[in-house]
């Protein structure tokens, strides 16, 4: 047999190890003689978007990147109320803007390299501090508001230059210091920059804890912050109050959070607002800043089905402005709804929110618009993945779209239904359109002219049609929702799969890291979602997440397997039961299949060394014939190490299939697209049927790839 590659690599800057797996998968399954394990020079640990982020929280770097740094958005987020009560600063398209509280045209305040977010006003209202993501690192800057001539922005002053992340600046009430979160000492701590001395120093630094997201308590010098002090690994931690007089921290409120808590203290210092998902979605709650002997009782301020984020108090303490991801009180914002984030104001007692009206955006530099249409060879609109870069080297996005970035390559992208309009700075812009693995990507250079609309027509052509030959692609590990800022419906997931030309999207119902909340339960049907299509199937299945035995992907389920996780300290599911073998037997009893996902972390260089064994139960379940597959390709695990273990299992006579699951969290912005790694399964049928696809995959009639498509002839 001849194994060869044809066509272009369809993923932008693919991981080099994955490209080889398409060949090794087919060769391993078709070999007639035992395969000898080879020695590899394993790659460095996964190079995240922020190389110096250690992930010391216990969640690992991937989770820290996913939740804590501010996302770039194509709609307004991170509002901050001005000290005079007249204006609201916010982040949009990687810039800081200001709009009147009563609504109107928003004015650009920052410019220059990087992506800017998390504004905080100086007490006199003349300056704004913000965090800027430049060259994969956040630092704190200060800019004068309204100092630029003829609409231009003022030159910012850079306060921090450390190689580790500096985030969430909060100006002190006297204007003398700026509090911020940093990881420069290996764990997250709270430091303060002294505006007079021009240097920063640690304020709250406990090497055994992660202290973050602090805010000043009025003029007391105290700080309310989030920390995991003395707490089991449930989310990012609880609310604490640090006493400036004693240097001691006191527990204010024990809660389960996921880096969204973001406590903000009212100007008078008596009330703390924060975000929690205890009601089923993210809402704003408030508690006193002092804990009484009888404890404290949180008060819920927002009551919608949407998610609320980033609260900021009015200077009189009577109102809160915040961002929410929905268009109406009872309609959650979904990725494809076109609603985007909006800014809203609610009284300190709660009640009906009112929107902050933004009529237009007054850019500080000349801009033009590009109107893009992506179509197939017969002129029909073609959903696709888009990379759009302005003349300034920054990524730009259509309003209310969902900006995303791949941490490995730092490539910003969004999905389009085939038609969109975006505003860009004047000059030469670049556009790239991609659609999965079977279309040739297209690049265009666009001349953006001031005040003009430039029309761009893009045609994407297939270079191969695998389904026509009975091969159908699938991703075994997609989390539609996992604690991110957006809400992904089954229709959203279908649309994303369609834009990536992915035939089977297996959505995983699971609890998210360190939290007992189980996502997407309401979407389980026990069969494929009815809103699929002839070449796109969405099936909500389950990821079983034991902390000891390793995680399982359970597919083609009629009933969910419970509990969803075990081995979580401090919960009712702390015991290590049921084991994976028990779960896999229950899956087989209902006609489903199950296998191991992201089985070996990137730190497992020497697979024969003592202590290696995240997927501890995999060898036993493979030999017993209980594990149907193992994901050799996954962006969060060591593909070469996993392939070596897979070869060893094949040498025992096991026929466990090699498969792929991206483990993408679709509601989180710093993640790759669905189907970044995928399994091609041969059913031999001219129509896509999920049962046939799952059975053929378990039988090993499949290969895995992150781009190259190979055939045996």
PDB file of C-alpha atoms in Angstrom, residues 210-468:
ATOM      1  CA  UNK A 210      -3.656  32.865  44.565  1.00  0.00           C
ATOM      2  CA  UNK A 211      -4.836  36.365  45.410  1.00  0.00           C
ATOM      3  CA  UNK A 212      -6.392  38.275  42.533  1.00  0.00           C
ATOM      4  CA  UNK A 213      -9.037  40.729  41.306  1.00  0.00           C
ATOM      5  CA  UNK A 214      -8.749  43.200  44.185  1.00  0.00           C
ATOM      6  CA  UNK A 215     -10.550  46.500  44.802  1.00  0.00           C
ATOM      7  CA  UNK A 216     -10.100  49.241  47.405  1.00  0.00           C
ATOM      8  CA  UNK A 217     -12.603  49.505  50.281  1.00  0.00           C
ATOM      9  CA  UNK A 218     -13.300  53.235  50.256  1.00  0.00           C
ATOM     10  CA  UNK A 219     -10.594  55.310  51.944  1.00  0.00           C
ATOM     11  CA  UNK A 220      -9.740  52.637  54.536  1.00  0.00           C
ATOM     12  CA  UNK A 221      -6.806  51.239  52.590  1.00  0.00           C
ATOM     13  CA  UNK A 222      -8.375  47.784  52.914  1.00  0.00           C
ATOM     14  CA  UNK A 223      -8.823  45.544  49.872  1.00  0.00           C
ATOM     15  CA  UNK A 224     -11.530  43.043  48.902  1.00  0.00           C
ATOM     16  CA  UNK A 225     -10.170  40.315  46.651  1.00  0.00           C
ATOM     17  CA  UNK A 226     -10.598  36.729  45.418  1.00  0.00           C
ATOM     18  CA  UNK A 227      -8.455  33.953  46.887  1.00  0.00           C
ATOM     19  CA  UNK A 228      -8.322  30.181  47.320  1.00  0.00           C
ATOM     20  CA  UNK A 229      -6.819  30.419  50.812  1.00  0.00           C
ATOM     21  CA  UNK A 230      -7.650  27.319  52.817  1.00  0.00           C
ATOM     22  CA  UNK A 231     -10.034  26.137  50.137  1.00  0.00           C
ATOM     23  CA  UNK A 232     -10.326  22.945  48.119  1.00  0.00           C
ATOM     24  CA  UNK A 233      -9.704  23.285  44.403  1.00  0.00           C
ATOM     25  CA  UNK A 234     -13.121  24.667  43.527  1.00  0.00           C
ATOM     26  CA  UNK A 235     -12.766  27.449  41.015  1.00  0.00           C
ATOM     27  CA  UNK A 236     -10.642  30.523  41.661  1.00  0.00           C
ATOM     28  CA  UNK A 237     -11.689  31.073  45.273  1.00  0.00           C
ATOM     29  CA  UNK A 238     -13.868  33.034  47.681  1.00  0.00           C
ATOM     30  CA  UNK A 239     -14.167  36.711  48.629  1.00  0.00           C
ATOM     31  CA  UNK A 240     -11.718  37.970  51.265  1.00  0.00           C
ATOM     32  CA  UNK A 241     -10.983  41.319  52.932  1.00  0.00           C
ATOM     33  CA  UNK A 242      -7.414  42.364  53.630  1.00  0.00           C
ATOM     34  CA  UNK A 243      -6.914  44.756  56.562  1.00  0.00           C
ATOM     35  CA  UNK A 244      -4.333  47.438  55.882  1.00  0.00           C
ATOM     36  CA  UNK A 245      -3.828  48.030  59.602  1.00  0.00           C
ATOM     37  CA  UNK A 246      -2.834  44.455  60.428  1.00  0.00           C
ATOM     38  CA  UNK A 247      -1.861  42.996  57.080  1.00  0.00           C
ATOM     39  CA  UNK A 248      -4.205  40.078  57.765  1.00  0.00           C
ATOM     40  CA  UNK A 249      -6.906  38.696  55.467  1.00  0.00           C
ATOM     41  CA  UNK A 250     -10.385  37.690  56.660  1.00  0.00           C
ATOM     42  CA  UNK A 251     -12.899  35.513  54.849  1.00  0.00           C
ATOM     43  CA  UNK A 252     -15.814  37.633  53.683  1.00  0.00           C
ATOM     44  CA  UNK A 253     -17.925  35.148  51.701  1.00  0.00           C
ATOM     45  CA  UNK A 254     -17.319  31.508  50.837  1.00  0.00           C
ATOM     46  CA  UNK A 255     -18.404  30.995  47.221  1.00  0.00           C
ATOM     47  CA  UNK A 256     -17.559  28.835  44.225  1.00  0.00           C
ATOM     48  CA  UNK A 257     -16.264  30.966  41.380  1.00  0.00           C
ATOM     49  CA  UNK A 258     -14.573  30.550  38.031  1.00  0.00           C
ATOM     50  CA  UNK A 259     -12.494  33.720  37.626  1.00  0.00           C
ATOM     51  CA  UNK A 260     -15.624  35.758  36.914  1.00  0.00           C
ATOM     52  CA  UNK A 261     -16.298  36.983  40.473  1.00  0.00           C
ATOM     53  CA  UNK A 262     -14.594  40.366  39.866  1.00  0.00           C
ATOM     54  CA  UNK A 263     -15.553  42.066  43.180  1.00  0.00           C
ATOM     55  CA  UNK A 264     -16.122  45.821  42.951  1.00  0.00           C
ATOM     56  CA  UNK A 265     -16.611  47.968  46.064  1.00  0.00           C
ATOM     57  CA  UNK A 266     -19.109  50.844  46.104  1.00  0.00           C
ATOM     58  CA  UNK A 267     -17.507  54.307  46.503  1.00  0.00           C
ATOM     59  CA  UNK A 268     -18.679  54.592  50.125  1.00  0.00           C
ATOM     60  CA  UNK A 269     -16.993  51.266  50.857  1.00  0.00           C
ATOM     61  CA  UNK A 270     -19.946  49.523  52.459  1.00  0.00           C
ATOM     62  CA  UNK A 271     -21.126  47.183  49.673  1.00  0.00           C
ATOM     63  CA  UNK A 272     -19.317  44.753  47.385  1.00  0.00           C
ATOM     64  CA  UNK A 273     -20.820  43.650  44.079  1.00  0.00           C
ATOM     65  CA  UNK A 274     -19.584  40.475  42.423  1.00  0.00           C
ATOM     66  CA  UNK A 275     -20.504  37.856  39.810  1.00  0.00           C
ATOM     67  CA  UNK A 276     -21.598  34.297  40.541  1.00  0.00           C
ATOM     68  CA  UNK A 277     -23.335  31.550  38.585  1.00  0.00           C
ATOM     69  CA  UNK A 278     -25.092  30.098  41.635  1.00  0.00           C
ATOM     70  CA  UNK A 279     -28.474  30.928  40.082  1.00  0.00           C
ATOM     71  CA  UNK A 280     -27.710  28.911  36.938  1.00  0.00           C
ATOM     72  CA  UNK A 281     -26.191  31.743  34.922  1.00  0.00           C
ATOM     73  CA  UNK A 282     -23.903  34.630  35.792  1.00  0.00           C
ATOM     74  CA  UNK A 283     -25.682  37.328  37.796  1.00  0.00           C
ATOM     75  CA  UNK A 284     -24.654  40.329  39.877  1.00  0.00           C
ATOM     76  CA  UNK A 285     -24.922  39.919  43.634  1.00  0.00           C
ATOM     77  CA  UNK A 286     -24.056  42.280  46.479  1.00  0.00           C
ATOM     78  CA  UNK A 287     -22.880  41.748  50.062  1.00  0.00           C
ATOM     79  CA  UNK A 288     -21.697  44.063  52.865  1.00  0.00           C
ATOM     80  CA  UNK A 289     -17.955  44.656  52.922  1.00  0.00           C
ATOM     81  CA  UNK A 290     -17.908  43.778  56.646  1.00  0.00           C
ATOM     82  CA  UNK A 291     -18.798  40.334  57.930  1.00  0.00           C
ATOM     83  CA  UNK A 292     -21.064  40.445  60.994  1.00  0.00           C
ATOM     84  CA  UNK A 293     -21.045  37.799  63.768  1.00  0.00           C
ATOM     85  CA  UNK A 294     -24.259  36.431  62.239  1.00  0.00           C
ATOM     86  CA  UNK A 295     -22.667  36.146  58.810  1.00  0.00           C
ATOM     87  CA  UNK A 296     -23.733  37.888  55.618  1.00  0.00           C
ATOM     88  CA  UNK A 297     -26.462  37.151  53.120  1.00  0.00           C
ATOM     89  CA  UNK A 298     -25.904  37.917  49.410  1.00  0.00           C
ATOM     90  CA  UNK A 299     -28.589  39.889  47.569  1.00  0.00           C
ATOM     91  CA  UNK A 300     -29.209  39.159  43.900  1.00  0.00           C
ATOM     92  CA  UNK A 301     -29.402  42.333  41.788  1.00  0.00           C
ATOM     93  CA  UNK A 302     -30.039  40.927  38.299  1.00  0.00           C
ATOM     94  CA  UNK A 303     -32.714  38.386  37.406  1.00  0.00           C
ATOM     95  CA  UNK A 304     -32.411  37.447  33.739  1.00  0.00           C
ATOM     96  CA  UNK A 305     -31.579  34.371  31.677  1.00  0.00           C
ATOM     97  CA  UNK A 306     -28.633  36.267  30.240  1.00  0.00           C
ATOM     98  CA  UNK A 307     -25.142  36.440  31.756  1.00  0.00           C
ATOM     99  CA  UNK A 308     -24.061  39.640  33.483  1.00  0.00           C
ATOM    100  CA  UNK A 309     -20.398  40.632  33.835  1.00  0.00           C
ATOM    101  CA  UNK A 310     -17.986  43.437  34.792  1.00  0.00           C
ATOM    102  CA  UNK A 311     -20.023  45.600  37.244  1.00  0.00           C
ATOM    103  CA  UNK A 312     -18.984  49.194  38.003  1.00  0.00           C
ATOM    104  CA  UNK A 313     -20.585  51.523  40.568  1.00  0.00           C
ATOM    105  CA  UNK A 314     -21.832  55.046  39.916  1.00  0.00           C
ATOM    106  CA  UNK A 315     -19.975  57.693  41.975  1.00  0.00           C
ATOM    107  CA  UNK A 316     -22.983  58.153  44.294  1.00  0.00           C
ATOM    108  CA  UNK A 317     -23.283  54.400  44.870  1.00  0.00           C
ATOM    109  CA  UNK A 318     -26.870  54.349  43.638  1.00  0.00           C
ATOM    110  CA  UNK A 319     -26.445  52.432  40.380  1.00  0.00           C
ATOM    111  CA  UNK A 320     -24.318  49.769  38.709  1.00  0.00           C
ATOM    112  CA  UNK A 321     -23.358  49.621  35.040  1.00  0.00           C
ATOM    113  CA  UNK A 322     -22.450  46.231  33.630  1.00  0.00           C
ATOM    114  CA  UNK A 323     -22.174  44.217  30.422  1.00  0.00           C
ATOM    115  CA  UNK A 324     -24.511  41.384  29.557  1.00  0.00           C
ATOM    116  CA  UNK A 325     -24.616  38.890  26.712  1.00  0.00           C
ATOM    117  CA  UNK A 326     -28.256  39.130  25.747  1.00  0.00           C
ATOM    118  CA  UNK A 327     -30.693  41.295  23.844  1.00  0.00           C
ATOM    119  CA  UNK A 328     -33.699  40.886  26.162  1.00  0.00           C
ATOM    120  CA  UNK A 329     -34.195  39.848  29.773  1.00  0.00           C
ATOM    121  CA  UNK A 330     -35.331  36.348  28.856  1.00  0.00           C
ATOM    122  CA  UNK A 331     -33.233  35.683  25.757  1.00  0.00           C
ATOM    123  CA  UNK A 332     -29.645  34.539  26.363  1.00  0.00           C
ATOM    124  CA  UNK A 333     -27.080  35.850  23.933  1.00  0.00           C
ATOM    125  CA  UNK A 334     -25.961  33.096  21.617  1.00  0.00           C
ATOM    126  CA  UNK A 335     -22.942  33.155  19.357  1.00  0.00           C
ATOM    127  CA  UNK A 336     -24.947  33.486  16.161  1.00  0.00           C
ATOM    128  CA  UNK A 337     -27.807  35.656  17.414  1.00  0.00           C
ATOM    129  CA  UNK A 338     -26.103  38.859  16.307  1.00  0.00           C
ATOM    130  CA  UNK A 339     -26.904  40.551  19.601  1.00  0.00           C
ATOM    131  CA  UNK A 340     -23.407  40.971  21.027  1.00  0.00           C
ATOM    132  CA  UNK A 341     -22.691  42.336  24.471  1.00  0.00           C
ATOM    133  CA  UNK A 342     -24.576  45.391  25.624  1.00  0.00           C
ATOM    134  CA  UNK A 343     -24.102  47.834  28.504  1.00  0.00           C
ATOM    135  CA  UNK A 344     -26.910  48.147  31.065  1.00  0.00           C
ATOM    136  CA  UNK A 345     -27.597  50.085  34.256  1.00  0.00           C
ATOM    137  CA  UNK A 346     -29.482  48.819  37.308  1.00  0.00           C
ATOM    138  CA  UNK A 347     -30.145  50.440  40.685  1.00  0.00           C
ATOM    139  CA  UNK A 348     -28.286  49.211  43.750  1.00  0.00           C
ATOM    140  CA  UNK A 349     -31.504  47.541  44.847  1.00  0.00           C
ATOM    141  CA  UNK A 350     -31.950  45.674  41.566  1.00  0.00           C
ATOM    142  CA  UNK A 351     -35.033  46.066  39.392  1.00  0.00           C
ATOM    143  CA  UNK A 352     -35.454  46.550  35.661  1.00  0.00           C
ATOM    144  CA  UNK A 353     -32.193  47.396  33.850  1.00  0.00           C
ATOM    145  CA  UNK A 354     -31.970  50.089  31.194  1.00  0.00           C
ATOM    146  CA  UNK A 355     -29.566  49.944  28.240  1.00  0.00           C
ATOM    147  CA  UNK A 356     -26.735  52.381  27.620  1.00  0.00           C
ATOM    148  CA  UNK A 357     -27.284  53.574  24.065  1.00  0.00           C
ATOM    149  CA  UNK A 358     -24.277  53.653  21.724  1.00  0.00           C
ATOM    150  CA  UNK A 359     -25.293  55.284  18.446  1.00  0.00           C
ATOM    151  CA  UNK A 360     -21.930  55.209  16.698  1.00  0.00           C
ATOM    152  CA  UNK A 361     -18.177  54.939  17.218  1.00  0.00           C
ATOM    153  CA  UNK A 362     -15.916  57.935  16.522  1.00  0.00           C
ATOM    154  CA  UNK A 363     -12.582  56.370  15.620  1.00  0.00           C
ATOM    155  CA  UNK A 364      -9.487  58.475  16.277  1.00  0.00           C
ATOM    156  CA  UNK A 365      -7.866  57.477  12.971  1.00  0.00           C
ATOM    157  CA  UNK A 366      -9.324  57.389   9.436  1.00  0.00           C
ATOM    158  CA  UNK A 367     -11.275  54.204   8.744  1.00  0.00           C
ATOM    159  CA  UNK A 368     -13.164  52.501   5.961  1.00  0.00           C
ATOM    160  CA  UNK A 369     -15.392  49.473   5.679  1.00  0.00           C
ATOM    161  CA  UNK A 370     -14.934  46.145   3.939  1.00  0.00           C
ATOM    162  CA  UNK A 371     -17.957  44.166   2.792  1.00  0.00           C
ATOM    163  CA  UNK A 372     -17.043  40.538   2.247  1.00  0.00           C
ATOM    164  CA  UNK A 373     -18.932  37.741   0.560  1.00  0.00           C
ATOM    165  CA  UNK A 374     -17.593  34.167   0.710  1.00  0.00           C
ATOM    166  CA  UNK A 375     -19.206  31.751  -1.758  1.00  0.00           C
ATOM    167  CA  UNK A 376     -18.711  28.359  -3.363  1.00  0.00           C
ATOM    168  CA  UNK A 377     -18.137  27.619  -7.044  1.00  0.00           C
ATOM    169  CA  UNK A 378     -21.815  28.172  -7.920  1.00  0.00           C
ATOM    170  CA  UNK A 379     -22.137  31.435  -5.997  1.00  0.00           C
ATOM    171  CA  UNK A 380     -23.910  30.150  -2.875  1.00  0.00           C
ATOM    172  CA  UNK A 381     -22.874  31.715   0.440  1.00  0.00           C
ATOM    173  CA  UNK A 382     -20.409  29.500   2.260  1.00  0.00           C
ATOM    174  CA  UNK A 383     -19.983  29.620   6.062  1.00  0.00           C
ATOM    175  CA  UNK A 384     -16.288  29.850   6.861  1.00  0.00           C
ATOM    176  CA  UNK A 385     -13.557  30.829   9.306  1.00  0.00           C
ATOM    177  CA  UNK A 386     -12.145  34.330   8.749  1.00  0.00           C
ATOM    178  CA  UNK A 387      -8.846  36.004   9.680  1.00  0.00           C
ATOM    179  CA  UNK A 388      -9.010  39.796   9.188  1.00  0.00           C
ATOM    180  CA  UNK A 389      -5.955  41.957   9.914  1.00  0.00           C
ATOM    181  CA  UNK A 390      -5.777  45.727   9.572  1.00  0.00           C
ATOM    182  CA  UNK A 391      -2.936  47.862   8.250  1.00  0.00           C
ATOM    183  CA  UNK A 392      -1.825  48.365  11.862  1.00  0.00           C
ATOM    184  CA  UNK A 393      -1.252  44.628  12.329  1.00  0.00           C
ATOM    185  CA  UNK A 394      -4.190  44.179  14.688  1.00  0.00           C
ATOM    186  CA  UNK A 395      -7.145  41.846  14.195  1.00  0.00           C
ATOM    187  CA  UNK A 396     -10.580  43.340  13.470  1.00  0.00           C
ATOM    188  CA  UNK A 397     -14.052  41.857  13.646  1.00  0.00           C
ATOM    189  CA  UNK A 398     -17.600  42.604  12.475  1.00  0.00           C
ATOM    190  CA  UNK A 399     -19.727  44.205  15.185  1.00  0.00           C
ATOM    191  CA  UNK A 400     -21.385  41.670  17.529  1.00  0.00           C
ATOM    192  CA  UNK A 401     -19.352  38.791  16.080  1.00  0.00           C
ATOM    193  CA  UNK A 402     -17.517  36.365  18.351  1.00  0.00           C
ATOM    194  CA  UNK A 403     -13.741  37.040  18.227  1.00  0.00           C
ATOM    195  CA  UNK A 404     -11.548  34.088  19.058  1.00  0.00           C
ATOM    196  CA  UNK A 405      -7.830  33.363  19.136  1.00  0.00           C
ATOM    197  CA  UNK A 406      -5.708  30.214  18.935  1.00  0.00           C
ATOM    198  CA  UNK A 407      -3.222  30.378  21.806  1.00  0.00           C
ATOM    199  CA  UNK A 408      -0.512  28.365  20.052  1.00  0.00           C
ATOM    200  CA  UNK A 409      -0.241  30.710  17.078  1.00  0.00           C
ATOM    201  CA  UNK A 410      -1.969  33.845  18.435  1.00  0.00           C
ATOM    202  CA  UNK A 411      -4.109  33.954  15.291  1.00  0.00           C
ATOM    203  CA  UNK A 412      -7.377  35.849  15.810  1.00  0.00           C
ATOM    204  CA  UNK A 413     -10.407  34.627  13.889  1.00  0.00           C
ATOM    205  CA  UNK A 414     -14.202  34.559  13.759  1.00  0.00           C
ATOM    206  CA  UNK A 415     -16.822  32.481  11.991  1.00  0.00           C
ATOM    207  CA  UNK A 416     -19.081  33.977   9.344  1.00  0.00           C
ATOM    208  CA  UNK A 417     -22.205  32.754   7.590  1.00  0.00           C
ATOM    209  CA  UNK A 418     -20.559  33.912   4.369  1.00  0.00           C
ATOM    210  CA  UNK A 419     -21.348  37.621   4.451  1.00  0.00           C
ATOM    211  CA  UNK A 420     -20.101  40.349   6.797  1.00  0.00           C
ATOM    212  CA  UNK A 421     -19.059  43.997   7.088  1.00  0.00           C
ATOM    213  CA  UNK A 422     -16.210  45.289   9.259  1.00  0.00           C
ATOM    214  CA  UNK A 423     -14.584  48.652  10.003  1.00  0.00           C
ATOM    215  CA  UNK A 424     -10.790  48.835   9.602  1.00  0.00           C
ATOM    216  CA  UNK A 425      -8.097  51.532   9.636  1.00  0.00           C
ATOM    217  CA  UNK A 426      -7.073  52.978   6.295  1.00  0.00           C
ATOM    218  CA  UNK A 427      -4.332  51.084   4.492  1.00  0.00           C
ATOM    219  CA  UNK A 428      -3.558  47.604   3.256  1.00  0.00           C
ATOM    220  CA  UNK A 429      -5.498  44.937   5.152  1.00  0.00           C
ATOM    221  CA  UNK A 430      -5.286  41.171   4.794  1.00  0.00           C
ATOM    222  CA  UNK A 431      -8.167  38.703   4.641  1.00  0.00           C
ATOM    223  CA  UNK A 432      -7.995  34.919   4.843  1.00  0.00           C
ATOM    224  CA  UNK A 433     -10.954  32.563   4.448  1.00  0.00           C
ATOM    225  CA  UNK A 434     -10.765  28.915   5.523  1.00  0.00           C
ATOM    226  CA  UNK A 435     -13.270  26.079   5.668  1.00  0.00           C
ATOM    227  CA  UNK A 436     -12.171  22.898   7.332  1.00  0.00           C
ATOM    228  CA  UNK A 437      -9.787  20.436   5.730  1.00  0.00           C
ATOM    229  CA  UNK A 438     -11.293  19.882   2.283  1.00  0.00           C
ATOM    230  CA  UNK A 439     -11.302  23.419   0.864  1.00  0.00           C
ATOM    231  CA  UNK A 440      -8.359  25.417  -0.400  1.00  0.00           C
ATOM    232  CA  UNK A 441      -7.885  28.495   1.803  1.00  0.00           C
ATOM    233  CA  UNK A 442      -7.906  31.874   0.085  1.00  0.00           C
ATOM    234  CA  UNK A 443      -5.937  35.022   0.952  1.00  0.00           C
ATOM    235  CA  UNK A 444      -6.768  38.526  -0.221  1.00  0.00           C
ATOM    236  CA  UNK A 445      -5.134  41.921   0.160  1.00  0.00           C
ATOM    237  CA  UNK A 446      -7.675  44.695   0.644  1.00  0.00           C
ATOM    238  CA  UNK A 447      -7.039  48.418   0.099  1.00  0.00           C
ATOM    239  CA  UNK A 448      -9.126  50.157   2.765  1.00  0.00           C
ATOM    240  CA  UNK A 449      -9.917  53.786   1.857  1.00  0.00           C
ATOM    241  CA  UNK A 450     -11.125  56.484   4.230  1.00  0.00           C
ATOM    242  CA  UNK A 451     -14.908  56.728   4.379  1.00  0.00           C
ATOM    243  CA  UNK A 452     -15.400  54.194   1.580  1.00  0.00           C
ATOM    244  CA  UNK A 453     -16.902  50.715   1.336  1.00  0.00           C
ATOM    245  CA  UNK A 454     -14.656  48.130  -0.289  1.00  0.00           C
ATOM    246  CA  UNK A 455     -16.425  45.038  -1.626  1.00  0.00           C
ATOM    247  CA  UNK A 456     -14.494  41.755  -1.539  1.00  0.00           C
ATOM    248  CA  UNK A 457     -15.673  38.570  -3.265  1.00  0.00           C
ATOM    249  CA  UNK A 458     -14.050  35.312  -2.165  1.00  0.00           C
ATOM    250  CA  UNK A 459     -14.588  31.879  -3.712  1.00  0.00           C
ATOM    251  CA  UNK A 460     -13.639  28.727  -1.793  1.00  0.00           C
ATOM    252  CA  UNK A 461     -13.143  25.568  -3.852  1.00  0.00           C
ATOM    253  CA  UNK A 462     -13.045  21.971  -2.705  1.00  0.00           C
ATOM    254  CA  UNK A 463      -9.874  20.086  -3.494  1.00  0.00           C
ATOM    255  CA  UNK A 464     -11.320  16.792  -2.220  1.00  0.00           C
ATOM    256  CA  UNK A 465     -14.741  15.483  -1.183  1.00  0.00           C
ATOM    257  CA  UNK A 466     -14.181  12.740   1.372  1.00  0.00           C
ATOM    258  CA  UNK A 467     -17.893  12.171   2.005  1.00  0.00           C
ATOM    259  CA  UNK A 468     -18.387  11.295  -1.640  1.00  0.00           C
TER     260      UNK A 468
END
